[in-house]
Amino acid sequence: MLKSKFMRWICLLPAAFAAAFVAQRLTKFVSAWQMGHGVLGTLLIELGSGAVLGAVFVLAGVAMAPSHRRQVAMALFTMVAIVFGITVFTALLFEGEMWVYANGTAMLVGALVVAYPRISATGPARRA
């Protein structure tokens, strides 16, 4: 029992990264296949894939955690926020395209949508 909990803690971050990567790539592939490559289509693809990336990263990490899911949700959301800050700073520094800002903002919002209910829950619902 202890060994499986330990392994879940060890695999938490790699599983969250892998699930988020696969979900984002799948979303981009399906979206690009369904939509054209105009400005609006590209914007929607970037927004959708960014939101899915952030949401799945937090969701997979929280699902993998054997306990302390509220703290895990906070930590994973903080990681997404740091990546968002680095991405935006780098894009500003090197005059990045609008897609970088759209994707980063959507990633942050997607992570927030999943993390906020976990973080703000009180009582028995928090332990679920």
PDB file of C-alpha atoms in Angstrom:
ATOM      1  CA  MET A   1       0.000   0.000   0.000  1.00  0.00           C
ATOM      2  CA  LEU A   2       2.726   2.458   0.957  1.00  0.00           C
ATOM      3  CA  LYS A   3       4.693   1.542  -2.134  1.00  0.00           C
ATOM      4  CA  SER A   4       1.800   2.335  -4.468  1.00  0.00           C
ATOM      5  CA  LYS A   5       1.182   5.705  -2.781  1.00  0.00           C
ATOM      6  CA  PHE A   6       4.861   6.520  -3.089  1.00  0.00           C
ATOM      7  CA  MET A   7       4.808   5.630  -6.780  1.00  0.00           C
ATOM      8  CA  ARG A   8       1.746   7.809  -7.336  1.00  0.00           C
ATOM      9  CA  TRP A   9       3.578  10.769  -5.798  1.00  0.00           C
ATOM     10  CA  ILE A  10       6.642  10.057  -7.948  1.00  0.00           C
ATOM     11  CA  CYS A  11       4.566   9.761 -11.138  1.00  0.00           C
ATOM     12  CA  LEU A  12       2.343  12.778 -10.445  1.00  0.00           C
ATOM     13  CA  LEU A  13       4.287  15.406 -12.394  1.00  0.00           C
ATOM     14  CA  PRO A  14       5.309  13.198 -15.325  1.00  0.00           C
ATOM     15  CA  ALA A  15       1.718  11.976 -15.689  1.00  0.00           C
ATOM     16  CA  ALA A  16       0.348  15.527 -15.559  1.00  0.00           C
ATOM     17  CA  PHE A  17       2.847  16.709 -18.184  1.00  0.00           C
ATOM     18  CA  ALA A  18       2.210  13.719 -20.445  1.00  0.00           C
ATOM     19  CA  ALA A  19      -1.580  13.982 -20.208  1.00  0.00           C
ATOM     20  CA  ALA A  20      -1.487  17.727 -20.879  1.00  0.00           C
ATOM     21  CA  PHE A  21       0.853  17.302 -23.856  1.00  0.00           C
ATOM     22  CA  VAL A  22      -1.260  14.571 -25.432  1.00  0.00           C
ATOM     23  CA  ALA A  23      -4.506  16.482 -24.810  1.00  0.00           C
ATOM     24  CA  GLN A  24      -3.121  19.681 -26.339  1.00  0.00           C
ATOM     25  CA  ARG A  25      -1.748  17.907 -29.419  1.00  0.00           C
ATOM     26  CA  LEU A  26      -5.003  16.011 -29.896  1.00  0.00           C
ATOM     27  CA  THR A  27      -7.019  19.216 -29.538  1.00  0.00           C
ATOM     28  CA  LYS A  28      -4.820  21.039 -32.038  1.00  0.00           C
ATOM     29  CA  PHE A  29      -5.007  18.157 -34.494  1.00  0.00           C
ATOM     30  CA  VAL A  30      -8.788  17.813 -34.313  1.00  0.00           C
ATOM     31  CA  SER A  31      -9.355  21.576 -34.341  1.00  0.00           C
ATOM     32  CA  ALA A  32      -7.033  22.170 -37.291  1.00  0.00           C
ATOM     33  CA  TRP A  33      -8.718  19.360 -39.161  1.00  0.00           C
ATOM     34  CA  GLN A  34     -12.188  20.789 -38.511  1.00  0.00           C
ATOM     35  CA  MET A  35     -11.441  24.503 -38.956  1.00  0.00           C
ATOM     36  CA  GLY A  36      -9.702  26.453 -41.635  1.00  0.00           C
ATOM     37  CA  HIS A  37      -6.391  28.181 -41.131  1.00  0.00           C
ATOM     38  CA  GLY A  38      -7.678  31.746 -41.203  1.00  0.00           C
ATOM     39  CA  VAL A  39      -7.032  34.224 -38.434  1.00  0.00           C
ATOM     40  CA  LEU A  40     -10.193  33.331 -36.514  1.00  0.00           C
ATOM     41  CA  GLY A  41      -9.624  29.607 -36.942  1.00  0.00           C
ATOM     42  CA  THR A  42      -6.050  29.870 -35.720  1.00  0.00           C
ATOM     43  CA  LEU A  43      -7.114  31.985 -32.754  1.00  0.00           C
ATOM     44  CA  LEU A  44      -9.772  29.464 -31.767  1.00  0.00           C
ATOM     45  CA  ILE A  45      -7.314  26.593 -32.143  1.00  0.00           C
ATOM     46  CA  GLU A  46      -4.780  28.348 -29.910  1.00  0.00           C
ATOM     47  CA  LEU A  47      -7.407  29.268 -27.313  1.00  0.00           C
ATOM     48  CA  GLY A  48      -8.855  25.776 -27.230  1.00  0.00           C
ATOM     49  CA  SER A  49      -5.556  23.946 -27.092  1.00  0.00           C
ATOM     50  CA  GLY A  50      -4.191  26.287 -24.414  1.00  0.00           C
ATOM     51  CA  ALA A  51      -7.263  25.892 -22.233  1.00  0.00           C
ATOM     52  CA  VAL A  52      -7.178  22.115 -22.602  1.00  0.00           C
ATOM     53  CA  LEU A  53      -3.469  22.054 -21.770  1.00  0.00           C
ATOM     54  CA  GLY A  54      -3.912  23.971 -18.507  1.00  0.00           C
ATOM     55  CA  ALA A  55      -7.069  22.135 -17.475  1.00  0.00           C
ATOM     56  CA  VAL A  56      -5.752  18.634 -18.166  1.00  0.00           C
ATOM     57  CA  PHE A  57      -2.422  19.394 -16.459  1.00  0.00           C
ATOM     58  CA  VAL A  58      -4.166  20.284 -13.195  1.00  0.00           C
ATOM     59  CA  LEU A  59      -6.863  17.622 -13.564  1.00  0.00           C
ATOM     60  CA  ALA A  60      -4.410  14.786 -14.229  1.00  0.00           C
ATOM     61  CA  GLY A  61      -2.143  15.844 -11.384  1.00  0.00           C
ATOM     62  CA  VAL A  62      -5.003  16.072  -8.907  1.00  0.00           C
ATOM     63  CA  ALA A  63      -6.354  12.706 -10.060  1.00  0.00           C
ATOM     64  CA  MET A  64      -2.927  11.110  -9.647  1.00  0.00           C
ATOM     65  CA  ALA A  65      -2.344  12.465  -6.128  1.00  0.00           C
ATOM     66  CA  PRO A  66      -3.174   9.897  -3.433  1.00  0.00           C
ATOM     67  CA  SER A  67      -3.921  12.636  -0.866  1.00  0.00           C
ATOM     68  CA  HIS A  68      -3.630  16.389  -0.270  1.00  0.00           C
ATOM     69  CA  ARG A  69      -5.446  17.131  -3.506  1.00  0.00           C
ATOM     70  CA  ARG A  70      -6.200  20.727  -2.553  1.00  0.00           C
ATOM     71  CA  GLN A  71      -2.511  21.467  -2.086  1.00  0.00           C
ATOM     72  CA  VAL A  72      -1.660  19.635  -5.294  1.00  0.00           C
ATOM     73  CA  ALA A  73      -4.215  21.733  -7.188  1.00  0.00           C
ATOM     74  CA  MET A  74      -2.667  24.904  -5.750  1.00  0.00           C
ATOM     75  CA  ALA A  75       0.864  23.784  -6.608  1.00  0.00           C
ATOM     76  CA  LEU A  76      -0.010  22.765 -10.156  1.00  0.00           C
ATOM     77  CA  PHE A  77      -1.920  25.987 -10.775  1.00  0.00           C
ATOM     78  CA  THR A  78       1.075  27.920  -9.459  1.00  0.00           C
ATOM     79  CA  MET A  79       3.298  26.044 -11.903  1.00  0.00           C
ATOM     80  CA  VAL A  80       0.972  26.977 -14.776  1.00  0.00           C
ATOM     81  CA  ALA A  81       0.979  30.612 -13.632  1.00  0.00           C
ATOM     82  CA  ILE A  82       4.792  30.653 -13.560  1.00  0.00           C
ATOM     83  CA  VAL A  83       4.967  29.141 -17.042  1.00  0.00           C
ATOM     84  CA  PHE A  84       2.428  31.745 -18.186  1.00  0.00           C
ATOM     85  CA  GLY A  85       4.562  34.536 -16.767  1.00  0.00           C
ATOM     86  CA  ILE A  86       7.733  33.224 -18.383  1.00  0.00           C
ATOM     87  CA  THR A  87       5.957  32.754 -21.709  1.00  0.00           C
ATOM     88  CA  VAL A  88       4.473  36.234 -21.741  1.00  0.00           C
ATOM     89  CA  PHE A  89       7.740  37.838 -20.605  1.00  0.00           C
ATOM     90  CA  THR A  90       9.683  36.014 -23.309  1.00  0.00           C
ATOM     91  CA  ALA A  91       7.091  36.914 -25.945  1.00  0.00           C
ATOM     92  CA  LEU A  92       7.242  40.566 -24.921  1.00  0.00           C
ATOM     93  CA  LEU A  93      11.020  40.508 -24.941  1.00  0.00           C
ATOM     94  CA  PHE A  94      11.287  38.979 -28.399  1.00  0.00           C
ATOM     95  CA  GLU A  95       8.130  40.576 -29.839  1.00  0.00           C
ATOM     96  CA  GLY A  96       6.141  37.358 -30.027  1.00  0.00           C
ATOM     97  CA  GLU A  97       2.997  36.898 -32.018  1.00  0.00           C
ATOM     98  CA  MET A  98      -0.553  37.297 -30.783  1.00  0.00           C
ATOM     99  CA  TRP A  99      -0.935  33.497 -30.684  1.00  0.00           C
ATOM    100  CA  VAL A 100       1.562  33.210 -27.836  1.00  0.00           C
ATOM    101  CA  TYR A 101      -0.478  35.563 -25.657  1.00  0.00           C
ATOM    102  CA  ALA A 102      -3.758  33.868 -26.591  1.00  0.00           C
ATOM    103  CA  ASN A 103      -2.423  30.387 -25.865  1.00  0.00           C
ATOM    104  CA  GLY A 104      -0.818  31.431 -22.569  1.00  0.00           C
ATOM    105  CA  THR A 105      -3.901  33.231 -21.337  1.00  0.00           C
ATOM    106  CA  ALA A 106      -6.149  30.321 -22.284  1.00  0.00           C
ATOM    107  CA  MET A 107      -3.768  27.920 -20.524  1.00  0.00           C
ATOM    108  CA  LEU A 108      -3.989  29.988 -17.333  1.00  0.00           C
ATOM    109  CA  VAL A 109      -7.787  30.227 -17.535  1.00  0.00           C
ATOM    110  CA  GLY A 110      -8.137  26.482 -18.198  1.00  0.00           C
ATOM    111  CA  ALA A 111      -5.998  25.668 -15.176  1.00  0.00           C
ATOM    112  CA  LEU A 112      -7.947  28.129 -13.045  1.00  0.00           C
ATOM    113  CA  VAL A 113     -11.291  26.631 -14.065  1.00  0.00           C
ATOM    114  CA  VAL A 114     -10.153  23.209 -12.867  1.00  0.00           C
ATOM    115  CA  ALA A 115      -8.126  24.303  -9.823  1.00  0.00           C
ATOM    116  CA  TYR A 116     -10.491  26.890  -8.338  1.00  0.00           C
ATOM    117  CA  PRO A 117     -13.265  24.472  -7.271  1.00  0.00           C
ATOM    118  CA  ARG A 118     -10.663  22.266  -5.572  1.00  0.00           C
ATOM    119  CA  ILE A 119      -8.949  25.167  -3.842  1.00  0.00           C
ATOM    120  CA  SER A 120     -12.095  26.933  -2.661  1.00  0.00           C
ATOM    121  CA  ALA A 121     -14.018  23.824  -1.538  1.00  0.00           C
ATOM    122  CA  THR A 122     -14.651  23.440   2.162  1.00  0.00           C
ATOM    123  CA  GLY A 123     -15.847  20.541   4.263  1.00  0.00           C
ATOM    124  CA  PRO A 124     -16.470  17.016   2.946  1.00  0.00           C
ATOM    125  CA  ALA A 125     -16.455  18.111  -0.710  1.00  0.00           C
ATOM    126  CA  ARG A 126     -12.819  19.141  -0.341  1.00  0.00           C
ATOM    127  CA  ARG A 127     -11.769  15.573   0.433  1.00  0.00           C
ATOM    128  CA  ALA A 128     -13.369  14.159  -2.725  1.00  0.00           C
TER     129      ALA A 128
END
